[in-house]
Amino acid sequence: MTAPTGAAISIAGCGKTYPDGTRALSPVDLEVKAGETLVLLGPSGCGKTTLLRLIAGLETPDAGGRIAFDGADVTALPIEKRNVGMVFQSYALFPNMSVIDNVAYGLRVRGVATQARRAQAASVLAMMRIEALAERRIDQLSGGQRQRVALARALAVRPRVLLLDEPLTALDAALREHLRSEIDALLRRLAITAVYVTHDQAEALALGDRIVVMKNGAIAQVGTPREVYFQPADDYVAGFVGITNRLEGIVRNGRFETAAGILRVTAPDRAKARLLFRPEAVRLVSPADATLVFQVTQVEFQGPRQRVTLNAGDGTRIIAEAPADLPLSAGTAIGLVLDANRYSLA
Ligand code: ADP
Ligand code: MG
């Protein structure tokens, strides 16, 4: 294993109010470990880019905010003194320069001699497996190739921190997934500290060592992908990361009672209760073998699996997953079994 070459980032009390009065970010505290990939996940407008630009040094935090790299305060340092690489959604490349000149650009700005910077740029192109494109002009490249060049350019200066702002959002689905796994492998190999902004939960779950779920300029939860997925801090996180089913009912005598039937639970009586579970926590069985019975309303074949929409009888819809070979059709009744450790009662 390579030793971590990335810097640890410490963010303390960093908020951001723009000059027009927009409060984009409430003061947040966050530690990014050396070498980890931290994903900032949340809907548009929740402050992801603002937080990333604070780390980059493209914005200064409101009074009292502090940012340190490996313990050294960088709050007052502009981007060019922080040793960070940045990749944006729009490629921000120089369109009429060659690929290799784009990649070497940061080295030229830093005063590296021509020979040395071309050699260094060529080695990054080789690492990204785009050396064959070296002499092409940017406007002769596809979107995926441009984003590889943008990544190569960010890495060429050997930054200790790599900041990526929705780098795959502009690409089509197949390419997005392909480049996502390439970026994943690259970040792991380089052991660089990376902060990756996305609004895409699949990207966040796949790439993040840890995920920061953001909501309205604040942090809703910080955790590993598994923690955020299986133990969401609240309804907002549960709803944003994956599909969550909700059944309303009451708890009486160790039974959760809902429109679709009952479920034995170990919980005190409650006049209002909600059962929360993921589609994949569900096992569909014959109605005779279940205490919860639903009506199948829609079956969507997805190749290895089927996605099934069920009606609880009171209008509540839930989503379940089933193996592809389970015979199911709309309009029939189906039983639902939940493992005790795969739902929560709120
Ligand atoms: P995200 O990246 O999650 O979409 P942003 O950090 O870009 O969110 O924006 C957070 C909030 O700050 C939004 O309401 C946005 O309109 C506002 N905002 C972003 N940049 C500026 C700016 N330069 N001036 C004023 N408001 C801004
Ligand atoms: Mg943004």
Coordinates of C-alpha atoms and ligand atoms in Angstrom, one line a residue:
M1 CA 0.0 0.0 0.0
T2 CA 1.1 3.5 -0.7
A3 CA 1.4 5.9 2.2
P4 CA -1.2 8.7 2.2
T5 CA 0.1 11.7 0.3
G6 CA -3.0 13.8 0.9
A7 CA -3.5 16.4 3.5
A8 CA -6.0 16.2 6.3
I9 CA -8.4 19.1 6.2
S10 CA -10.0 20.7 9.2
I11 CA -13.0 23.0 8.8
A12 CA -14.1 24.8 11.9
G13 CA -17.1 27.2 12.2
C14 CA -17.1 27.9 8.4
G15 CA -20.2 29.7 7.2
K16 CA -20.8 31.7 4.1
T17 CA -23.0 34.7 3.5
Y18 CA -22.7 36.2 0.0
P19 CA -22.5 40.0 -0.5
D20 CA -26.1 40.0 -1.6
G21 CA -27.2 38.7 1.8
T22 CA -27.7 35.0 0.7
R23 CA -26.8 32.7 3.5
A24 CA -25.5 29.8 1.5
L25 CA -23.8 28.0 4.4
S26 CA -24.4 28.0 8.2
P27 CA -21.2 27.6 10.2
V28 CA -20.1 23.9 9.8
D29 CA -17.4 21.8 11.4
L30 CA -15.9 19.0 9.4
E31 CA -12.8 16.9 9.4
V32 CA -11.5 15.3 6.2
K33 CA -9.0 12.6 6.9
A34 CA -5.7 12.4 5.0
G35 CA -6.2 10.3 1.8
E36 CA -9.9 9.8 2.1
T37 CA -12.6 10.5 -0.4
L38 CA -15.3 12.6 1.2
V39 CA -18.5 13.2 -0.8
L40 CA -20.7 16.2 -0.3
L41 CA -24.2 15.1 -1.3
G42 CA -27.4 17.1 -1.4
P43 CA -30.0 18.7 -3.7
S44 CA -29.2 21.7 -5.8
G45 CA -28.8 24.9 -3.8
C46 CA -27.9 23.2 -0.5
G47 CA -24.4 24.8 -0.3
K48 CA -22.2 22.0 -1.7
T49 CA -20.3 24.2 -4.1
T50 CA -19.9 27.0 -1.6
L51 CA -18.3 24.6 0.9
L52 CA -16.0 23.2 -1.8
R53 CA -15.0 26.8 -2.8
L54 CA -14.2 27.6 0.8
I55 CA -11.8 24.6 0.9
A56 CA -10.3 25.6 -2.4
G57 CA -9.7 29.2 -1.3
L58 CA -12.0 30.6 -4.0
E59 CA -14.2 32.1 -1.3
T60 CA -13.4 33.3 2.2
P61 CA -15.6 32.1 5.1
D62 CA -17.6 34.5 7.3
A63 CA -15.8 35.9 10.3
G64 CA -14.7 33.2 12.8
G65 CA -14.4 30.4 10.2
R66 CA -11.1 28.5 10.1
I67 CA -9.6 26.0 7.6
A68 CA -6.4 24.1 8.2
F69 CA -4.5 21.6 6.0
D70 CA -2.5 19.2 8.1
G71 CA -2.9 21.6 11.1
A72 CA -1.6 24.7 9.2
D73 CA -4.1 27.5 9.0
V74 CA -4.8 28.3 5.3
T75 CA -7.9 30.5 5.9
A76 CA -6.2 33.6 4.4
L77 CA -4.4 31.8 1.6
P78 CA -5.7 32.1 -2.0
I79 CA -6.2 29.0 -4.1
E80 CA -2.7 29.1 -5.8
K81 CA -1.0 28.8 -2.4
R82 CA -3.1 25.9 -1.1
N83 CA -1.8 23.1 -3.4
V84 CA -5.2 22.0 -4.5
G85 CA -6.4 20.6 -7.8
M86 CA -9.9 21.4 -9.0
V87 CA -12.3 19.7 -11.5
F88 CA -15.6 21.3 -12.5
Q89 CA -18.8 20.2 -14.2
S90 CA -17.9 22.3 -17.2
Y91 CA -14.4 21.4 -18.2
A92 CA -12.9 24.9 -18.0
L93 CA -10.2 23.9 -20.4
F94 CA -8.5 26.2 -23.0
P95 CA -10.4 25.1 -26.2
N96 CA -7.7 26.0 -28.7
M97 CA -4.7 24.7 -26.8
S98 CA -3.5 21.1 -27.2
V99 CA -4.3 18.5 -24.6
I100 CA -0.7 18.3 -23.3
D101 CA -0.5 22.1 -23.1
N102 CA -3.7 22.2 -21.1
V103 CA -2.4 19.6 -18.7
A104 CA 1.0 21.3 -18.4
Y105 CA -0.6 24.7 -17.9
G106 CA -0.5 24.6 -14.1
L107 CA 3.2 23.6 -14.2
R108 CA 4.0 26.5 -16.5
V109 CA 2.3 29.0 -14.1
R110 CA 4.5 27.5 -11.3
G111 CA 7.6 28.2 -13.4
V112 CA 8.5 24.5 -14.2
A113 CA 10.8 24.4 -17.2
T114 CA 9.4 23.3 -20.6
Q115 CA 11.1 19.9 -20.8
A116 CA 10.2 19.0 -17.3
R117 CA 6.6 20.0 -17.5
R118 CA 6.0 18.2 -20.8
A119 CA 7.5 15.0 -19.2
Q120 CA 5.3 15.4 -16.1
A121 CA 2.2 16.2 -18.2
A122 CA 2.9 13.1 -20.4
S123 CA 3.2 10.9 -17.4
V124 CA -0.2 12.0 -16.1
L125 CA -1.8 11.5 -19.5
A126 CA -0.3 8.0 -19.5
M127 CA -1.8 7.4 -16.1
M128 CA -5.2 8.5 -17.4
R129 CA -4.7 6.4 -20.5
I130 CA -5.1 9.3 -22.9
E131 CA -1.5 9.7 -24.1
A132 CA -2.8 9.2 -27.6
L133 CA -4.7 12.5 -27.4
A134 CA -1.7 14.6 -26.3
E135 CA -1.5 16.7 -29.5
R136 CA -5.3 17.1 -30.1
R137 CA -7.1 20.3 -29.5
I138 CA -9.7 20.4 -26.8
D139 CA -12.5 21.2 -29.3
Q140 CA -11.7 17.9 -31.1
L141 CA -12.5 15.8 -28.0
S142 CA -15.7 14.1 -26.7
G143 CA -17.2 15.1 -23.3
G144 CA -15.7 12.0 -21.6
Q145 CA -12.2 12.7 -23.0
R146 CA -12.5 16.4 -22.0
Q147 CA -13.3 15.4 -18.4
R148 CA -10.3 13.0 -18.4
V149 CA -8.1 15.9 -19.5
A150 CA -9.6 18.2 -16.8
L151 CA -8.8 15.5 -14.3
A152 CA -5.2 15.1 -15.7
R153 CA -4.7 18.8 -15.5
A154 CA -5.8 19.0 -11.9
L155 CA -3.5 16.1 -11.0
A156 CA -0.5 17.3 -13.0
V157 CA 0.6 19.8 -10.3
R158 CA 0.6 16.9 -7.7
P159 CA -1.9 18.5 -5.4
R160 CA -2.4 17.2 -1.8
V161 CA -6.1 17.9 -2.1
L162 CA -8.3 17.2 -5.1
L163 CA -11.7 19.0 -5.3
L164 CA -14.3 17.8 -7.7
D165 CA -17.6 19.6 -8.3
E166 CA -20.1 17.4 -10.1
P167 CA -17.5 16.3 -12.6
L168 CA -19.7 13.7 -14.3
T169 CA -23.0 15.5 -14.3
A170 CA -22.7 16.7 -17.9
L171 CA -22.0 13.2 -19.3
D172 CA -24.4 10.5 -20.4
A173 CA -25.4 7.7 -18.1
A174 CA -23.1 4.9 -19.5
L175 CA -20.1 7.1 -19.6
R176 CA -20.8 8.5 -16.2
E177 CA -20.7 5.1 -14.7
H178 CA -17.6 4.1 -16.5
L179 CA -15.7 7.3 -15.6
R180 CA -17.0 7.0 -12.0
S181 CA -15.3 3.6 -11.5
E182 CA -12.1 5.0 -13.2
I183 CA -12.1 7.9 -10.8
D184 CA -12.7 5.6 -7.9
A185 CA -9.7 3.4 -8.8
L186 CA -7.5 6.5 -9.4
L187 CA -8.3 8.1 -6.1
R188 CA -7.6 4.9 -4.2
R189 CA -4.3 4.4 -6.0
L190 CA -3.1 8.0 -5.5
A191 CA -4.2 8.1 -1.8
I192 CA -4.9 11.8 -2.4
T193 CA -7.4 13.6 -0.2
A194 CA -10.5 14.2 -2.3
V195 CA -13.7 16.2 -1.7
Y196 CA -16.3 15.2 -4.3
V197 CA -19.5 17.2 -4.8
T198 CA -22.6 15.5 -6.3
H199 CA -26.4 15.5 -6.1
D200 CA -26.4 11.8 -7.3
Q201 CA -26.8 9.3 -4.5
A202 CA -25.5 6.4 -6.6
E203 CA -22.3 8.3 -7.2
A204 CA -22.0 9.2 -3.5
L205 CA -22.5 5.6 -2.3
A206 CA -20.1 4.2 -4.9
L207 CA -17.2 6.7 -4.4
G208 CA -17.3 8.0 -0.8
D209 CA -15.2 6.7 2.0
R210 CA -17.6 8.9 3.9
I211 CA -20.6 11.0 2.8
V212 CA -21.7 14.4 4.1
V213 CA -25.4 14.7 3.5
M214 CA -26.3 18.4 3.2
K215 CA -29.6 20.2 3.6
N216 CA -30.3 24.0 3.4
G217 CA -26.7 25.1 4.0
A218 CA -26.2 22.7 6.9
I219 CA -24.9 19.2 7.5
A220 CA -27.7 16.6 8.0
Q221 CA -25.4 13.6 8.6
V222 CA -21.8 12.5 8.2
G223 CA -21.2 8.8 7.8
T224 CA -19.9 5.9 5.7
P225 CA -22.1 5.0 2.8
R226 CA -23.5 2.0 4.8
E227 CA -24.2 4.2 7.8
V228 CA -26.0 6.8 5.8
Y229 CA -28.0 4.2 3.9
F230 CA -28.8 1.8 6.7
Q231 CA -28.9 4.2 9.6
P232 CA -30.1 7.5 8.2
A233 CA -30.1 10.2 10.8
D234 CA -33.6 11.4 9.9
D235 CA -36.4 11.3 7.3
Y236 CA -34.6 13.8 5.1
V237 CA -31.5 11.6 4.8
A238 CA -33.6 8.4 4.4
G239 CA -35.6 10.0 1.6
F240 CA -32.6 11.4 -0.2
V241 CA -30.4 8.3 -0.1
G242 CA -32.4 5.5 -1.7
I243 CA -36.1 4.7 -1.6
T244 CA -37.7 4.4 1.8
N245 CA -41.2 2.9 2.3
R246 CA -43.4 4.2 5.0
L247 CA -46.5 2.5 6.5
E248 CA -48.6 4.4 9.1
G249 CA -50.4 2.6 11.9
I250 CA -50.6 2.1 15.6
V251 CA -48.7 -0.2 18.1
R252 CA -51.0 -2.2 20.4
N253 CA -50.1 -5.3 22.5
G254 CA -46.8 -5.9 20.6
R255 CA -48.5 -5.6 17.2
F256 CA -48.0 -2.9 14.7
E257 CA -51.5 -2.5 13.1
T258 CA -51.7 -1.0 9.6
A259 CA -54.1 -1.1 6.7
A260 CA -52.3 -4.1 5.1
G261 CA -52.4 -6.2 8.3
I262 CA -50.2 -6.6 11.4
L263 CA -46.6 -7.1 12.2
R264 CA -45.3 -8.5 15.6
V265 CA -43.0 -5.9 17.1
T266 CA -41.3 -5.4 20.5
A267 CA -42.4 -1.8 21.2
P268 CA -44.6 0.0 23.7
D269 CA -48.1 0.9 22.7
R270 CA -48.3 4.0 20.5
A271 CA -51.3 5.8 19.0
K272 CA -49.3 6.9 15.9
A273 CA -46.4 4.8 14.5
R274 CA -44.5 4.6 11.3
L275 CA -42.8 1.5 9.9
L276 CA -39.8 2.4 7.6
F277 CA -38.0 -0.1 5.3
R278 CA -36.1 -0.3 2.1
P279 CA -37.4 -2.1 -1.1
E280 CA -34.7 -4.7 -0.8
A281 CA -35.7 -5.5 2.9
V282 CA -38.9 -7.0 1.6
R283 CA -39.6 -10.7 0.8
L284 CA -42.7 -11.4 -1.2
V285 CA -44.6 -14.6 -0.3
S286 CA -48.0 -16.2 -0.7
P287 CA -50.6 -14.2 1.2
A288 CA -51.3 -17.3 3.3
D289 CA -47.8 -17.1 4.7
A290 CA -47.8 -13.5 5.7
T291 CA -49.5 -11.2 8.2
L292 CA -49.1 -8.2 5.9
V293 CA -51.0 -8.5 2.6
F294 CA -50.9 -6.1 -0.3
Q295 CA -52.4 -5.6 -3.8
V296 CA -49.8 -5.7 -6.6
T297 CA -50.4 -2.5 -8.7
Q298 CA -47.4 -2.5 -11.0
V299 CA -44.5 -4.8 -12.0
E300 CA -41.4 -3.5 -13.7
F301 CA -39.0 -6.0 -15.1
Q302 CA -35.4 -4.8 -14.6
G303 CA -33.3 -7.7 -15.8
P304 CA -31.9 -9.4 -12.7
R305 CA -34.8 -8.2 -10.6
Q306 CA -38.3 -6.9 -10.7
R307 CA -39.5 -3.7 -9.0
V308 CA -43.0 -4.1 -7.7
T309 CA -45.4 -1.4 -6.6
L310 CA -47.8 -2.5 -3.9
N311 CA -51.0 -0.9 -2.5
A312 CA -51.7 -1.2 1.2
G313 CA -55.4 -0.9 0.9
D314 CA -55.6 2.7 2.3
G315 CA -54.0 4.2 -0.7
T316 CA -50.4 3.9 0.6
R317 CA -48.0 2.8 -2.0
I318 CA -44.8 0.9 -1.3
I319 CA -42.0 -0.3 -3.5
A320 CA -40.6 -3.8 -3.2
E321 CA -37.9 -5.7 -5.0
A322 CA -38.3 -9.3 -6.1
P323 CA -36.2 -11.9 -7.9
A324 CA -36.8 -11.9 -11.7
D325 CA -38.4 -15.4 -11.7
L326 CA -41.1 -14.7 -9.1
P327 CA -44.4 -14.9 -10.9
L328 CA -46.2 -11.6 -10.2
S329 CA -49.0 -9.7 -11.9
A330 CA -50.9 -6.5 -11.3
G331 CA -54.2 -7.0 -9.5
T332 CA -53.2 -10.0 -7.4
A333 CA -52.7 -10.2 -3.7
I334 CA -49.2 -10.8 -2.3
G335 CA -47.8 -11.3 1.2
L336 CA -44.9 -9.3 2.6
V337 CA -42.3 -10.6 5.1
L338 CA -39.8 -8.2 6.8
D339 CA -36.8 -9.4 8.7
A340 CA -36.7 -8.0 12.2
N341 CA -33.4 -6.2 11.7
R342 CA -34.3 -4.7 8.3
Y343 CA -37.0 -2.2 9.3
S344 CA -37.3 0.6 11.9
L345 CA -40.4 1.7 13.8
A346 CA -40.6 5.5 14.4
Ligands
ADP1 P1 -25.1 23.7 -4.5 O1 -23.7 23.6 -5.1 O2 -25.4 22.7 -3.5 O3 -26.1 23.7 -5.6 P2 -24.4 26.4 -3.9 O4 -23.3 26.4 -2.9 O5 -24.0 26.7 -5.3 O6 -25.3 25.1 -3.8 O7 -25.4 27.6 -3.5 C1 -26.0 27.7 -2.2 C2 -26.9 28.9 -2.2 O8 -26.1 30.1 -2.3 C3 -27.9 28.9 -3.3 O9 -29.1 29.5 -2.8 C4 -27.3 29.8 -4.3 O10 -28.3 30.5 -5.1 C5 -26.5 30.8 -3.5 N1 -25.3 31.3 -4.1 C6 -24.3 30.6 -4.7 N2 -23.3 31.4 -5.2 C7 -23.7 32.7 -4.9 C8 -23.2 34.0 -5.1 N3 -22.0 34.1 -5.7 N4 -23.9 35.1 -4.7 C9 -25.1 34.9 -4.1 N5 -25.7 33.7 -3.9 C10 -25.0 32.6 -4.2
MG2 MG -23.1 23.2 -7.0

